[in-house]
mmCIF file of C-alpha atoms in Angstrom:
data_model
loop_
_atom_site.group_PDB
_atom_site.id
_atom_site.type_symbol
_atom_site.label_atom_id
_atom_site.label_comp_id
_atom_site.label_asym_id
_atom_site.label_seq_id
_atom_site.Cartn_x
_atom_site.Cartn_y
_atom_site.Cartn_z
ATOM 1 C CA MET A 13 17.089 -18.849 -13.453
ATOM 2 C CA ALA A 14 13.661 -20.480 -13.752
ATOM 3 C CA HIS A 15 14.221 -22.334 -10.457
ATOM 4 C CA MET A 16 15.411 -19.148 -8.722
ATOM 5 C CA GLU A 17 12.380 -17.230 -9.980
ATOM 6 C CA ASN A 18 10.128 -19.599 -8.042
ATOM 7 C CA PHE A 19 12.096 -18.936 -4.853
ATOM 8 C CA PHE A 20 11.700 -15.184 -5.353
ATOM 9 C CA LYS A 21 7.958 -15.568 -5.956
ATOM 10 C CA ALA A 22 7.601 -17.539 -2.731
ATOM 11 C CA THR A 23 9.630 -14.943 -0.817
ATOM 12 C CA TYR A 24 7.610 -12.047 -2.199
ATOM 13 C CA SER A 25 4.395 -13.806 -1.113
ATOM 14 C CA ILE A 26 5.774 -14.212 2.425
ATOM 15 C CA VAL A 27 6.663 -10.519 2.746
ATOM 16 C CA TYR A 28 3.608 -9.115 0.968
ATOM 17 C CA HIS A 29 1.200 -10.991 3.253
ATOM 18 C CA SER A 30 3.308 -10.349 6.416
ATOM 19 C CA ARG A 31 3.735 -14.055 7.103
ATOM 20 C CA PRO A 32 6.521 -15.466 9.351
ATOM 21 C CA LEU A 33 9.750 -16.574 7.685
ATOM 22 C CA ASN A 34 9.185 -20.116 8.918
ATOM 23 C CA ASP A 35 6.276 -20.343 6.430
ATOM 24 C CA PHE A 36 8.788 -20.158 3.570
ATOM 25 C CA GLN A 37 9.140 -23.954 3.478
ATOM 26 C CA LYS A 38 5.333 -24.379 3.511
ATOM 27 C CA VAL A 39 4.945 -22.096 0.484
ATOM 28 C CA LEU A 40 7.678 -24.024 -1.363
ATOM 29 C CA GLN A 41 5.890 -27.259 -0.539
ATOM 30 C CA GLN A 42 2.701 -25.865 -2.089
ATOM 31 C CA PHE A 43 4.699 -25.060 -5.225
ATOM 32 C CA GLN A 44 5.900 -28.661 -5.403
ATOM 33 C CA ASN A 45 2.375 -29.997 -4.830
ATOM 34 C CA ILE A 46 1.262 -28.365 -8.075
ATOM 35 C CA GLY A 47 4.199 -29.860 -9.974
ATOM 36 C CA THR A 48 6.768 -27.044 -9.784
ATOM 37 C CA MET A 49 10.384 -28.270 -9.853
ATOM 38 C CA LEU A 50 12.654 -26.722 -7.210
ATOM 39 C CA LEU A 51 16.338 -26.998 -6.411
ATOM 40 C CA GLY A 52 17.427 -28.792 -3.270
ATOM 41 C CA ARG A 53 19.090 -25.665 -1.845
ATOM 42 C CA TYR A 54 17.702 -22.342 -0.566
ATOM 43 C CA ARG A 55 14.803 -23.869 1.380
ATOM 44 C CA ASN A 56 15.375 -22.311 4.827
ATOM 45 C CA ARG A 57 14.605 -18.981 6.500
ATOM 46 C CA THR A 58 18.212 -17.796 6.081
ATOM 47 C CA ALA A 59 17.875 -18.053 2.307
ATOM 48 C CA CYS A 60 14.471 -16.352 2.534
ATOM 49 C CA THR A 61 16.099 -13.422 4.358
ATOM 50 C CA GLN A 62 18.688 -13.112 1.582
ATOM 51 C CA PHE A 63 15.968 -13.125 -1.078
ATOM 52 C CA ILE A 64 14.076 -10.415 0.826
ATOM 53 C CA LYS A 65 17.182 -8.226 0.876
ATOM 54 C CA CYS A 66 17.713 -8.684 -2.875
ATOM 55 C CA ILE A 67 14.069 -7.847 -3.666
ATOM 56 C CA SER A 68 14.190 -4.793 -1.387
ATOM 57 C CA GLU A 69 17.384 -3.423 -2.934
ATOM 58 C CA THR A 70 16.076 -3.967 -6.468
ATOM 59 C CA LEU A 71 12.769 -2.213 -5.784
ATOM 60 C CA LYS A 72 14.566 0.618 -3.984
ATOM 61 C CA LYS A 73 16.872 1.207 -6.969
ATOM 62 C CA GLU A 74 13.901 1.322 -9.337
ATOM 63 C CA ILE A 75 12.008 3.753 -7.096
ATOM 64 C CA LEU A 76 15.005 6.061 -6.648
ATOM 65 C CA ARG A 77 15.628 6.056 -10.413
ATOM 66 C CA ASP A 78 12.008 7.014 -11.082
ATOM 67 C CA ILE A 79 12.226 9.779 -8.450
ATOM 68 C CA ARG A 80 15.376 11.269 -9.994
ATOM 69 C CA ASN A 81 13.724 11.214 -13.454
ATOM 70 C CA SER A 82 10.585 12.963 -12.202
ATOM 71 C CA PRO A 83 10.194 16.627 -13.302
ATOM 72 C CA CYS A 84 9.193 17.585 -9.732
ATOM 73 C CA VAL A 85 8.612 15.899 -6.375
ATOM 74 C CA SER A 86 7.014 16.484 -2.982
ATOM 75 C CA LEU A 87 8.475 15.375 0.325
ATOM 76 C CA LEU A 88 6.186 13.772 2.941
ATOM 77 C CA LEU A 89 7.310 13.396 6.568
ATOM 78 C CA ASP A 90 5.821 11.495 9.495
ATOM 79 C CA SER A 91 7.251 11.404 13.036
ATOM 80 C CA CYS A 92 7.008 7.944 14.633
ATOM 81 C CA VAL A 93 8.886 5.313 16.651
ATOM 82 C CA ASP A 94 10.271 1.953 15.551
ATOM 83 C CA SER A 95 9.842 -1.429 17.291
ATOM 84 C CA SER A 96 12.604 -0.563 19.783
ATOM 85 C CA SER A 97 10.876 2.758 20.729
ATOM 86 C CA GLN A 98 13.586 4.750 18.923
ATOM 87 C CA ALA A 99 12.266 8.111 17.681
ATOM 88 C CA CYS A 100 12.294 8.166 13.871
ATOM 89 C CA VAL A 101 11.078 10.152 10.921
ATOM 90 C CA GLY A 102 9.346 8.328 8.086
ATOM 91 C CA ILE A 103 10.264 9.803 4.698
ATOM 92 C CA TYR A 104 8.016 9.387 1.665
ATOM 93 C CA MET A 105 8.140 10.999 -1.763
ATOM 94 C CA ARG A 106 5.397 11.794 -4.248
ATOM 95 C CA TYR A 107 6.594 11.981 -7.839
ATOM 96 C CA LEU A 108 5.597 11.584 -11.492
ATOM 97 C CA LYS A 109 6.329 8.442 -13.477
ATOM 98 C CA HIS A 110 5.432 9.353 -17.036
ATOM 99 C CA THR A 111 1.872 10.698 -16.541
ATOM 100 C CA GLU A 112 1.088 8.758 -13.355
ATOM 101 C CA VAL A 113 1.417 10.154 -9.827
ATOM 102 C CA LYS A 114 3.337 7.775 -7.550
ATOM 103 C CA GLU A 115 3.938 7.809 -3.813
ATOM 104 C CA SER A 116 6.681 5.652 -2.259
ATOM 105 C CA HIS A 117 8.169 5.036 1.157
ATOM 106 C CA ILE A 118 11.874 5.888 1.093
ATOM 107 C CA THR A 119 13.168 5.085 4.567
ATOM 108 C CA LEU A 120 12.554 5.146 8.308
ATOM 109 C CA ALA A 121 15.445 7.233 9.659
ATOM 110 C CA PRO A 122 16.384 7.243 13.386
ATOM 111 C CA LEU A 123 16.636 10.753 14.840
ATOM 112 C CA SER A 124 19.803 12.002 16.517
ATOM 113 C CA SER A 125 17.602 14.259 18.676
ATOM 114 C CA GLU A 126 13.889 15.093 18.783
ATOM 115 C CA THR A 127 14.434 18.768 17.961
ATOM 116 C CA VAL A 128 13.934 20.850 14.833
ATOM 117 C CA ASP A 129 17.670 20.687 14.123
ATOM 118 C CA GLY A 130 17.646 16.930 14.743
ATOM 119 C CA TYR A 131 14.848 16.389 12.206
ATOM 120 C CA PHE A 132 16.454 18.679 9.637
ATOM 121 C CA GLU A 133 19.939 17.163 9.876
ATOM 122 C CA THR A 134 18.584 13.605 9.697
ATOM 123 C CA ILE A 135 16.412 14.285 6.627
ATOM 124 C CA ILE A 136 19.167 16.123 4.744
ATOM 125 C CA ALA A 137 21.678 13.352 5.546
ATOM 126 C CA VAL A 138 19.279 10.663 4.257
ATOM 127 C CA LEU A 139 18.528 12.550 1.018
ATOM 128 C CA ASP A 140 22.256 13.080 0.412
ATOM 129 C CA GLU A 141 23.041 9.429 1.112
ATOM 130 C CA LEU A 142 20.371 8.277 -1.365
ATOM 131 C CA ASP A 143 21.656 10.775 -3.963
ATOM 132 C CA ILE A 144 18.273 12.519 -4.214
ATOM 133 C CA PRO A 145 18.910 15.998 -5.731
ATOM 134 C CA PHE A 146 16.613 17.960 -3.382
ATOM 135 C CA TRP A 147 18.830 21.066 -3.806
ATOM 136 C CA LYS A 148 18.029 21.331 -7.558
ATOM 137 C CA PRO A 149 16.149 24.655 -8.100
ATOM 138 C CA GLY A 150 12.388 24.195 -8.447
ATOM 139 C CA TRP A 151 12.557 20.388 -8.171
ATOM 140 C CA VAL A 152 11.078 19.915 -4.675
ATOM 141 C CA VAL A 153 7.771 21.791 -4.825
ATOM 142 C CA GLY A 154 5.861 20.589 -1.741
ATOM 143 C CA LEU A 155 6.399 19.460 1.835
ATOM 144 C CA GLY A 156 3.668 17.606 3.734
ATOM 145 C CA THR A 157 3.984 16.916 7.458
ATOM 146 C CA ASP A 158 1.986 15.376 10.277
ATOM 147 C CA GLY A 159 0.636 17.222 13.321
ATOM 148 C CA SER A 160 3.939 17.267 15.228
ATOM 149 C CA ALA A 161 4.949 20.666 16.582
ATOM 150 C CA MET A 162 8.520 20.038 15.379
ATOM 151 C CA LEU A 163 7.291 19.726 11.801
ATOM 152 C CA SER A 164 5.033 22.766 11.930
ATOM 153 C CA CYS A 165 5.281 25.884 9.780
ATOM 154 C CA LYS A 166 5.852 28.447 12.527
ATOM 155 C CA GLY A 167 9.187 28.039 14.239
ATOM 156 C CA GLY A 168 9.438 24.441 13.079
ATOM 157 C CA LEU A 169 11.082 22.392 10.365
ATOM 158 C CA MET A 170 9.391 24.348 7.578
ATOM 159 C CA GLU A 171 11.441 27.459 8.281
ATOM 160 C CA LYS A 172 14.620 25.384 8.006
ATOM 161 C CA PHE A 173 13.615 24.070 4.589
ATOM 162 C CA TRP A 174 12.614 27.536 3.382
ATOM 163 C CA GLU A 175 16.245 28.605 3.893
ATOM 164 C CA ILE A 176 17.399 26.174 1.179
ATOM 165 C CA ILE A 177 14.181 25.848 -0.911
ATOM 166 C CA SER A 178 12.567 29.286 -0.959
ATOM 167 C CA GLN A 179 9.562 28.407 -3.185
ATOM 168 C CA LEU A 180 8.481 25.345 -1.181
ATOM 169 C CA LEU A 181 4.719 24.936 -0.662
ATOM 170 C CA PRO A 182 4.003 23.629 2.878
ATOM 171 C CA VAL A 183 0.994 21.536 3.920
ATOM 172 C CA HIS A 184 0.991 20.910 7.685
ATOM 173 C CA SER A 185 -1.225 18.279 9.308
ATOM 174 C CA VAL A 186 -3.761 18.047 6.492
ATOM 175 C CA ALA A 187 -5.431 15.001 8.074
ATOM 176 C CA HIS A 188 -6.066 16.736 11.412
ATOM 177 C CA ARG A 189 -6.590 20.319 10.275
ATOM 178 C CA LEU A 190 -10.374 20.255 10.675
ATOM 179 C CA HIS A 191 -10.033 18.789 14.173
ATOM 180 C CA VAL A 192 -7.428 21.403 15.107
ATOM 181 C CA ALA A 193 -9.656 24.215 13.772
ATOM 182 C CA VAL A 194 -12.648 23.015 15.799
ATOM 183 C CA VAL A 195 -10.525 22.619 18.943
ATOM 184 C CA ASP A 196 -9.054 26.103 18.436
ATOM 185 C CA ALA A 197 -12.564 27.501 18.088
ATOM 186 C CA CYS A 198 -13.771 26.198 21.453
ATOM 187 C CA GLY A 199 -10.734 24.719 23.217
ATOM 188 C CA ASN A 200 -10.084 27.823 25.335
ATOM 189 C CA ILE A 201 -13.540 27.688 26.933
ATOM 190 C CA ASP A 202 -13.219 26.395 30.503
ATOM 191 C CA LEU A 203 -16.448 24.411 30.338
ATOM 192 C CA VAL A 204 -15.235 22.540 27.234
ATOM 193 C CA ARG A 205 -11.971 21.565 28.937
ATOM 194 C CA LYS A 206 -13.791 20.498 32.109
ATOM 195 C CA CYS A 207 -16.284 18.468 30.088
ATOM 196 C CA ASP A 208 -13.493 16.692 28.162
ATOM 197 C CA GLY A 209 -11.504 16.084 31.340
ATOM 198 C CA HIS A 210 -14.435 14.591 33.220
ATOM 199 C CA ILE A 211 -15.468 12.248 30.390
ATOM 200 C CA ARG A 212 -11.854 11.118 30.070
ATOM 201 C CA THR A 213 -11.696 10.414 33.821
ATOM 202 C CA VAL A 214 -14.889 8.326 33.707
ATOM 203 C CA PHE A 215 -13.698 6.321 30.702
ATOM 204 C CA LYS A 216 -10.294 5.607 32.273
ATOM 205 C CA PHE A 217 -12.057 4.489 35.459
ATOM 206 C CA TYR A 218 -13.606 1.627 33.476
ATOM 207 C CA GLN A 219 -10.774 1.000 31.023
ATOM 208 C CA SER A 220 -8.395 0.286 33.900
ATOM 209 C CA SER A 221 -10.580 -2.494 35.368
ATOM 210 C CA ASN A 222 -12.231 -5.374 33.518
ATOM 211 C CA LYS A 223 -14.221 -6.105 36.712
ATOM 212 C CA ARG A 224 -15.808 -2.643 36.749
ATOM 213 C CA LEU A 225 -16.507 -2.855 33.015
ATOM 214 C CA SER A 226 -18.226 -6.219 33.510
ATOM 215 C CA GLU A 227 -20.306 -4.811 36.380
ATOM 216 C CA LEU A 228 -21.308 -1.870 34.177
ATOM 217 C CA GLN A 229 -22.517 -4.293 31.494
ATOM 218 C CA GLY A 230 -24.595 -6.036 34.174
ATOM 219 C CA VAL A 231 -26.246 -2.749 35.181
ATOM 220 C CA ALA A 232 -27.000 -1.925 31.533
ATOM 221 C CA VAL A 233 -28.944 -5.152 30.843
ATOM 222 C CA PRO A 234 -32.014 -4.364 33.020
ATOM 223 C CA LEU A 235 -32.069 -0.845 31.559
ATOM 224 C CA GLU A 236 -32.081 -2.351 28.040
ATOM 225 C CA LEU A 237 -28.983 -0.342 27.166
ATOM 226 C CA GLU A 238 -26.000 -1.334 25.074
ATOM 227 C CA ILE A 239 -22.671 -0.062 26.379
ATOM 228 C CA ILE A 240 -20.903 1.406 23.367
ATOM 229 C CA ARG A 241 -17.124 1.099 23.470
ATOM 230 C CA LEU A 242 -15.782 3.774 25.820
ATOM 231 C CA LYS A 243 -12.883 5.258 23.846
ATOM 232 C CA ASP A 244 -10.644 8.138 24.909
ATOM 233 C CA LEU A 245 -11.620 11.509 23.409
ATOM 234 C CA ASN A 246 -8.179 11.947 21.829
ATOM 235 C CA ALA A 247 -7.652 8.324 20.753
ATOM 236 C CA VAL A 248 -8.406 9.292 17.148
ATOM 237 C CA ARG A 249 -8.093 12.930 16.183
ATOM 238 C CA TRP A 250 -11.181 13.244 14.012
ATOM 239 C CA VAL A 251 -14.213 15.415 14.688
ATOM 240 C CA ALA A 252 -16.454 12.441 13.846
ATOM 241 C CA SER A 253 -14.588 10.250 16.363
ATOM 242 C CA LYS A 254 -14.988 12.823 19.117
ATOM 243 C CA ARG A 255 -18.690 13.026 18.337
ATOM 244 C CA ARG A 256 -19.025 9.212 18.573
ATOM 245 C CA THR A 257 -17.225 9.242 21.928
ATOM 246 C CA LEU A 258 -19.531 11.919 23.329
ATOM 247 C CA ASN A 259 -22.562 10.071 21.985
ATOM 248 C CA ALA A 260 -21.352 6.858 23.686
ATOM 249 C CA PHE A 261 -21.145 8.734 26.982
ATOM 250 C CA ILE A 262 -24.658 10.192 26.692
ATOM 251 C CA VAL A 263 -26.225 6.870 25.616
ATOM 252 C CA SER A 264 -24.477 5.026 28.461
ATOM 253 C CA TRP A 265 -25.215 7.721 31.063
ATOM 254 C CA PRO A 266 -28.039 5.872 32.940
ATOM 255 C CA ALA A 267 -25.922 2.729 33.288
ATOM 256 C CA LEU A 268 -22.821 4.726 34.271
ATOM 257 C CA ALA A 269 -24.739 6.673 36.927
ATOM 258 C CA GLY A 270 -26.343 3.502 38.308
ATOM 259 C CA HIS A 271 -23.051 1.614 38.566
ATOM 260 C CA LEU A 272 -21.158 4.547 40.081
ATOM 261 C CA GLN A 273 -23.902 4.839 42.729
ATOM 262 C CA SER A 274 -23.375 1.183 43.676
ATOM 263 C CA VAL A 275 -19.589 1.759 43.883
ATOM 264 C CA VAL A 276 -20.177 4.772 46.165
ATOM 265 C CA GLU A 277 -22.400 2.710 48.451
ATOM 266 C CA ALA A 278 -19.682 0.023 48.671
ATOM 267 C CA GLY A 279 -17.382 2.644 50.215
ATOM 268 C CA GLY A 280 -13.579 2.586 50.359
ATOM 269 C CA GLN A 281 -11.051 4.565 48.340
ATOM 270 C CA ILE A 282 -12.640 3.548 45.020
ATOM 271 C CA GLY A 283 -15.998 4.652 46.419
ATOM 272 C CA GLN A 284 -14.614 8.126 47.134
ATOM 273 C CA ARG A 285 -13.361 8.392 43.527
ATOM 274 C CA ALA A 286 -16.737 7.284 42.224
ATOM 275 C CA LYS A 287 -18.518 9.800 44.476
ATOM 276 C CA GLY A 288 -16.670 12.730 42.885
ATOM 277 C CA MET A 289 -17.350 11.472 39.363
ATOM 278 C CA LEU A 290 -21.012 10.823 40.121
ATOM 279 C CA LYS A 291 -21.513 14.319 41.524
ATOM 280 C CA LEU A 292 -20.163 15.906 38.342
ATOM 281 C CA MET A 293 -22.107 13.515 36.112
ATOM 282 C CA LYS A 294 -25.405 14.482 37.769
ATOM 283 C CA GLY A 295 -24.758 18.195 37.342
ATOM 284 C CA PHE A 296 -27.450 19.868 35.213
ATOM 285 C CA HIS A 297 -25.010 22.198 33.417
ATOM 286 C CA PHE A 298 -22.664 19.304 32.590
ATOM 287 C CA ILE A 299 -25.417 17.173 31.040
ATOM 288 C CA LYS A 300 -26.851 20.145 29.135
ATOM 289 C CA PHE A 301 -23.427 21.146 27.835
ATOM 290 C CA CYS A 302 -22.657 17.599 26.647
ATOM 291 C CA HIS A 303 -25.785 17.699 24.471
ATOM 292 C CA PHE A 304 -24.855 21.162 23.221
ATOM 293 C CA ILE A 305 -21.351 20.033 22.180
ATOM 294 C CA LEU A 306 -22.849 16.984 20.484
ATOM 295 C CA ASP A 307 -25.108 19.261 18.418
ATOM 296 C CA PHE A 308 -22.124 21.473 17.618
ATOM 297 C CA LEU A 309 -19.964 18.545 16.444
ATOM 298 C CA SER A 310 -22.842 17.053 14.413
ATOM 299 C CA ILE A 311 -22.670 20.078 12.113
ATOM 300 C CA PHE A 312 -19.084 19.163 11.165
ATOM 301 C CA LYS A 313 -19.661 15.411 10.813
ATOM 302 C CA PRO A 314 -20.240 15.407 6.988
ATOM 303 C CA LEU A 315 -17.155 17.587 6.444
ATOM 304 C CA SER A 316 -15.028 15.323 8.644
ATOM 305 C CA GLU A 317 -16.115 12.225 6.734
ATOM 306 C CA VAL A 318 -15.317 13.845 3.383
ATOM 307 C CA CYS A 319 -11.841 14.840 4.627
ATOM 308 C CA GLN A 320 -11.109 11.223 5.582
ATOM 309 C CA LYS A 321 -11.567 9.920 2.027
ATOM 310 C CA ASP A 322 -8.525 8.601 0.158
ATOM 311 C CA LEU A 323 -9.730 10.284 -3.035
ATOM 312 C CA MET A 324 -11.696 13.530 -2.945
ATOM 313 C CA LEU A 325 -12.695 16.058 -5.593
ATOM 314 C CA VAL A 326 -12.234 19.758 -4.846
ATOM 315 C CA THR A 327 -15.838 20.349 -5.971
ATOM 316 C CA GLU A 328 -17.048 17.792 -3.411
ATOM 317 C CA LEU A 329 -15.113 19.536 -0.627
ATOM 318 C CA ASN A 330 -16.431 22.969 -1.627
ATOM 319 C CA SER A 331 -20.002 21.673 -1.760
ATOM 320 C CA THR A 332 -19.709 20.073 1.704
ATOM 321 C CA LEU A 333 -18.154 23.233 3.132
ATOM 322 C CA GLY A 334 -21.098 25.252 1.807
ATOM 323 C CA GLN A 335 -23.603 22.853 3.363
ATOM 324 C CA VAL A 336 -21.807 23.009 6.730
ATOM 325 C CA TYR A 337 -21.760 26.817 6.600
ATOM 326 C CA VAL A 338 -25.514 26.943 5.880
ATOM 327 C CA ARG A 339 -26.298 24.487 8.698
ATOM 328 C CA HIS A 340 -24.138 26.480 11.130
ATOM 329 C CA TRP A 341 -25.830 29.743 10.095
ATOM 330 C CA ARG A 342 -29.320 28.232 10.507
ATOM 331 C CA VAL A 343 -28.519 26.840 13.964
ATOM 332 C CA SER A 344 -27.057 30.182 15.045
ATOM 333 C CA THR A 345 -30.069 32.062 13.681
ATOM 334 C CA ASP A 346 -32.519 29.679 15.396
ATOM 335 C CA ARG A 347 -30.723 30.093 18.716
ATOM 336 C CA GLN A 348 -30.658 33.875 18.407
ATOM 337 C CA GLY A 349 -34.375 33.884 17.578
ATOM 338 C CA LEU A 350 -35.136 31.595 20.532
ATOM 339 C CA LYS A 351 -33.082 33.810 22.834
ATOM 340 C CA LYS A 352 -34.919 36.910 21.576
ATOM 341 C CA LYS A 353 -38.328 35.280 22.063
ATOM 342 C CA SER A 354 -37.341 34.199 25.573
ATOM 343 C CA SER A 355 -36.295 37.767 26.405
ATOM 344 C CA MET A 356 -39.571 39.174 25.047
ATOM 345 C CA LEU A 357 -41.563 36.613 27.034
ATOM 346 C CA ALA A 358 -39.627 37.415 30.190
ATOM 347 C CA SER A 359 -40.220 41.170 29.742
ATOM 348 C CA ARG A 360 -43.951 40.632 29.152
ATOM 349 C CA MET A 361 -44.184 38.476 32.248
ATOM 350 C CA GLY A 362 -42.398 41.195 34.195
ATOM 351 C CA SER A 363 -44.815 43.851 32.862
ATOM 352 C CA SER A 364 -47.887 41.792 33.765
ATOM 353 C CA ARG A 365 -46.563 41.219 37.270
ATOM 354 C CA ALA A 366 -45.934 44.977 37.710
ATOM 355 C CA SER A 367 -49.465 45.861 36.561
ATOM 356 C CA SER A 368 -51.026 43.246 38.841
#
């Protein structure tokens, strides 16, 4: 048993640090170098695979036992794909072990179909197979989901679960809720959509060609500019990320305009594409609106950063929300005052012209 324990320790180290199975023999050799006695058998990757399976099954049994003994649990779902691009749903559970809150990955279940019924049937089948008593009255108290439409509250998976667990508390897309709220607030404005679409087109123009990106860097050097990484607006769904992307565009604007002008002068099909982008980029309303959106998103930056924390106090969130509200109110008031002063000035100028 003492010899076998060393093999299990070596295997656990391989898996925990995501090292290749072929490193199993190297780890065993390190054990021997410090004087550890090992058996002659079980020194290959096949044995390592068997040890991994044993460790996995043992840990899974312990986790499932702790879940069943918990007074209440919450179910956490995440839609994803596996290494073979098969659509799956990741199932996690949050539970109590004595007085400590635990959160464990249960399984990655392949979906029979990417529909609400497909998600529901797959999740119920997995919970039944693992003998998790989700049907016990009052035992499952919460359901957390990602931003997928299939897992949403309205017309989604939540309604299916409410049919069997009537008192379930849903939390949909908690990580992206601030982003979704901000997008809902201004996403229907045509100018916002056009602004996003144009920036995305410019970024893809350079992301698709290392040659163009290198030429852009060359244009930036004489201007003493640093080209910040041009990332897609929706690459990371955080308000702070969108703000950084917009800031990168504004900072890089002189270099972008200069390089696009040189591409236009070179002619050809690429030159025609660059000509359209350059025309929009030089538009006064586009540039002005980019700065306006940047100011708008800057108000929400502190709140976004707080929401991204792993651990957050409710008092901290409430305090940040209050600060954001005050900043938004002040900006709105300042703009209204500026607009009023501009109107008064315009009327006075009109009166003086009439008298003259």
